Amino acid sequence: MKYFALIIIFLSINFNQKADKLNGRYNYLLEDYGLYVQKDKITFKDSVFIFDNKYMPKGKISYGNVILLENFINTDLIISIRKDQIKKDTIQFYIHNKKSGGNYLDFSSGKGKLIRIK
């Protein structure tokens, strides 16, 4: 009986982990004076993201309490996404600058949205 319970627990853990990853294709919009402007399209697959713009490098995704997207052309910028946002079709994110000093994740230098492409 306890083996059966362990199997059920492991299966439920695996299903929950899949839901906590960013996957799929999104429109990448930045806020500019109260309006959202589409900049590019972005594709997520587990711990890597790729912009459709061929000149942008592959980036990496760090999962934790807050999801961080790193490795843009400007390596000083990081995007943060709250973990509860990734289950939605429209994900709000914040842009942070590493050079702002101190704990740079406490200060936002911009924001935007990711809108899922179906």
Short mmCIF file of C-alpha atoms in Angstrom, two decimals:
data_model
loop_
_atom_site.label_atom_id
_atom_site.label_comp_id
_atom_site.label_asym_id
_atom_site.label_seq_id
_atom_site.Cartn_x
_atom_site.Cartn_y
_atom_site.Cartn_z
CA MET A 1 0.00 0.00 0.00
CA LYS A 2 2.79 2.43 0.83
CA TYR A 3 4.45 1.74 -2.55
CA PHE A 4 1.20 2.64 -4.27
CA ALA A 5 1.08 5.92 -2.31
CA LEU A 6 4.71 6.68 -3.27
CA ILE A 7 3.95 6.14 -6.96
CA ILE A 8 0.99 8.52 -6.79
CA ILE A 9 3.12 11.15 -5.02
CA PHE A 10 5.92 10.90 -7.61
CA LEU A 11 3.47 11.18 -10.50
CA SER A 12 1.81 14.26 -9.02
CA ILE A 13 5.21 15.90 -8.44
CA ASN A 14 6.20 15.31 -12.07
CA PHE A 15 2.95 16.81 -13.40
CA ASN A 16 3.35 19.90 -11.18
CA GLN A 17 6.92 20.46 -12.35
CA LYS A 18 5.87 20.56 -16.00
CA ALA A 19 3.36 23.33 -15.26
CA ASP A 20 6.07 25.45 -13.59
CA LYS A 21 8.17 25.83 -16.76
CA LEU A 22 7.83 28.41 -19.50
CA ASN A 23 7.07 26.73 -22.82
CA GLY A 24 5.63 27.99 -26.07
CA ARG A 25 5.76 31.05 -28.26
CA TYR A 26 4.93 34.60 -27.14
CA ASN A 27 4.75 38.13 -28.51
CA TYR A 28 7.25 40.32 -26.63
CA LEU A 29 5.79 43.76 -25.84
CA LEU A 30 7.46 46.64 -23.98
CA GLU A 31 5.64 49.50 -22.28
CA ASP A 32 6.51 52.90 -23.72
CA TYR A 33 4.73 55.93 -22.19
CA GLY A 34 1.69 53.88 -21.17
CA LEU A 35 1.38 52.05 -24.52
CA TYR A 36 2.59 48.53 -25.27
CA VAL A 37 4.74 48.18 -28.39
CA GLN A 38 5.53 44.77 -29.89
CA LYS A 39 9.27 44.34 -30.24
CA ASP A 40 9.70 40.72 -31.27
CA LYS A 41 8.48 37.17 -30.82
CA ILE A 42 10.11 34.88 -28.29
CA THR A 43 10.09 31.07 -27.93
CA PHE A 44 10.54 29.36 -24.56
CA LYS A 45 11.61 25.77 -24.06
CA ASP A 46 12.34 24.68 -20.48
CA SER A 47 15.49 26.61 -19.47
CA VAL A 48 16.28 28.40 -22.77
CA PHE A 49 14.59 31.19 -24.72
CA ILE A 50 15.18 32.39 -28.28
CA PHE A 51 14.03 35.59 -29.97
CA ASP A 52 12.85 35.37 -33.60
CA ASN A 53 15.34 38.13 -34.41
CA LYS A 54 18.32 36.09 -35.63
CA TYR A 55 20.86 38.54 -34.19
CA MET A 56 19.75 38.00 -30.60
CA PRO A 57 21.62 35.28 -28.67
CA LYS A 58 19.96 32.41 -26.86
CA GLY A 59 19.12 33.28 -23.29
CA LYS A 60 18.82 31.24 -20.16
CA ILE A 61 15.97 30.97 -17.69
CA SER A 62 16.55 30.61 -13.95
CA TYR A 63 13.66 29.13 -12.01
CA GLY A 64 13.13 29.98 -8.35
CA ASN A 65 10.71 32.11 -6.36
CA VAL A 66 10.98 34.60 -9.24
CA ILE A 67 11.76 33.49 -12.80
CA LEU A 68 14.71 35.37 -14.31
CA LEU A 69 15.48 35.69 -18.03
CA GLU A 70 19.13 36.54 -18.72
CA ASN A 71 21.58 36.91 -21.62
CA PHE A 72 20.23 39.60 -23.94
CA ILE A 73 22.41 41.68 -26.30
CA ASN A 74 22.65 44.13 -23.40
CA THR A 75 23.92 41.71 -20.76
CA ASP A 76 23.18 44.23 -17.98
CA LEU A 77 19.41 43.70 -18.35
CA ILE A 78 17.41 40.97 -16.63
CA ILE A 79 13.69 40.26 -16.91
CA SER A 80 11.84 38.99 -13.84
CA ILE A 81 8.49 37.18 -13.89
CA ARG A 82 6.49 36.22 -10.83
CA LYS A 83 6.00 32.48 -10.66
CA ASP A 84 2.19 32.71 -10.51
CA GLN A 85 2.16 34.52 -13.89
CA ILE A 86 3.45 31.62 -16.04
CA LYS A 87 0.13 29.78 -16.08
CA LYS A 88 -1.60 32.75 -17.74
CA ASP A 89 -1.82 33.61 -21.44
CA THR A 90 -0.65 37.18 -20.75
CA ILE A 91 2.44 37.38 -18.56
CA GLN A 92 3.58 40.66 -17.04
CA PHE A 93 7.32 41.11 -16.54
CA TYR A 94 9.71 43.71 -15.16
CA ILE A 95 13.09 44.79 -16.54
CA HIS A 96 16.00 45.31 -14.15
CA ASN A 97 19.44 46.80 -14.77
CA LYS A 98 22.39 45.09 -13.06
CA LYS A 99 24.32 48.37 -13.02
CA SER A 100 21.72 50.16 -10.89
CA GLY A 101 23.66 49.00 -7.81
CA GLY A 102 22.68 47.24 -4.63
CA ASN A 103 19.99 44.62 -5.04
CA TYR A 104 19.03 45.47 -8.61
CA LEU A 105 15.98 43.18 -8.52
CA ASP A 106 14.35 45.60 -6.07
CA PHE A 107 14.27 48.38 -8.69
CA SER A 108 12.50 48.15 -12.03
CA SER A 109 13.72 50.12 -15.04
CA GLY A 110 10.80 49.08 -17.27
CA LYS A 111 8.02 46.60 -17.78
CA GLY A 112 6.22 44.71 -20.47
CA LYS A 113 4.04 41.77 -21.36
CA LEU A 114 4.38 38.39 -23.01
CA ILE A 115 1.24 37.33 -24.89
CA ARG A 116 0.95 33.65 -25.82
CA ILE A 117 0.63 32.86 -29.53
CA LYS A 118 -1.76 29.96 -30.07
#
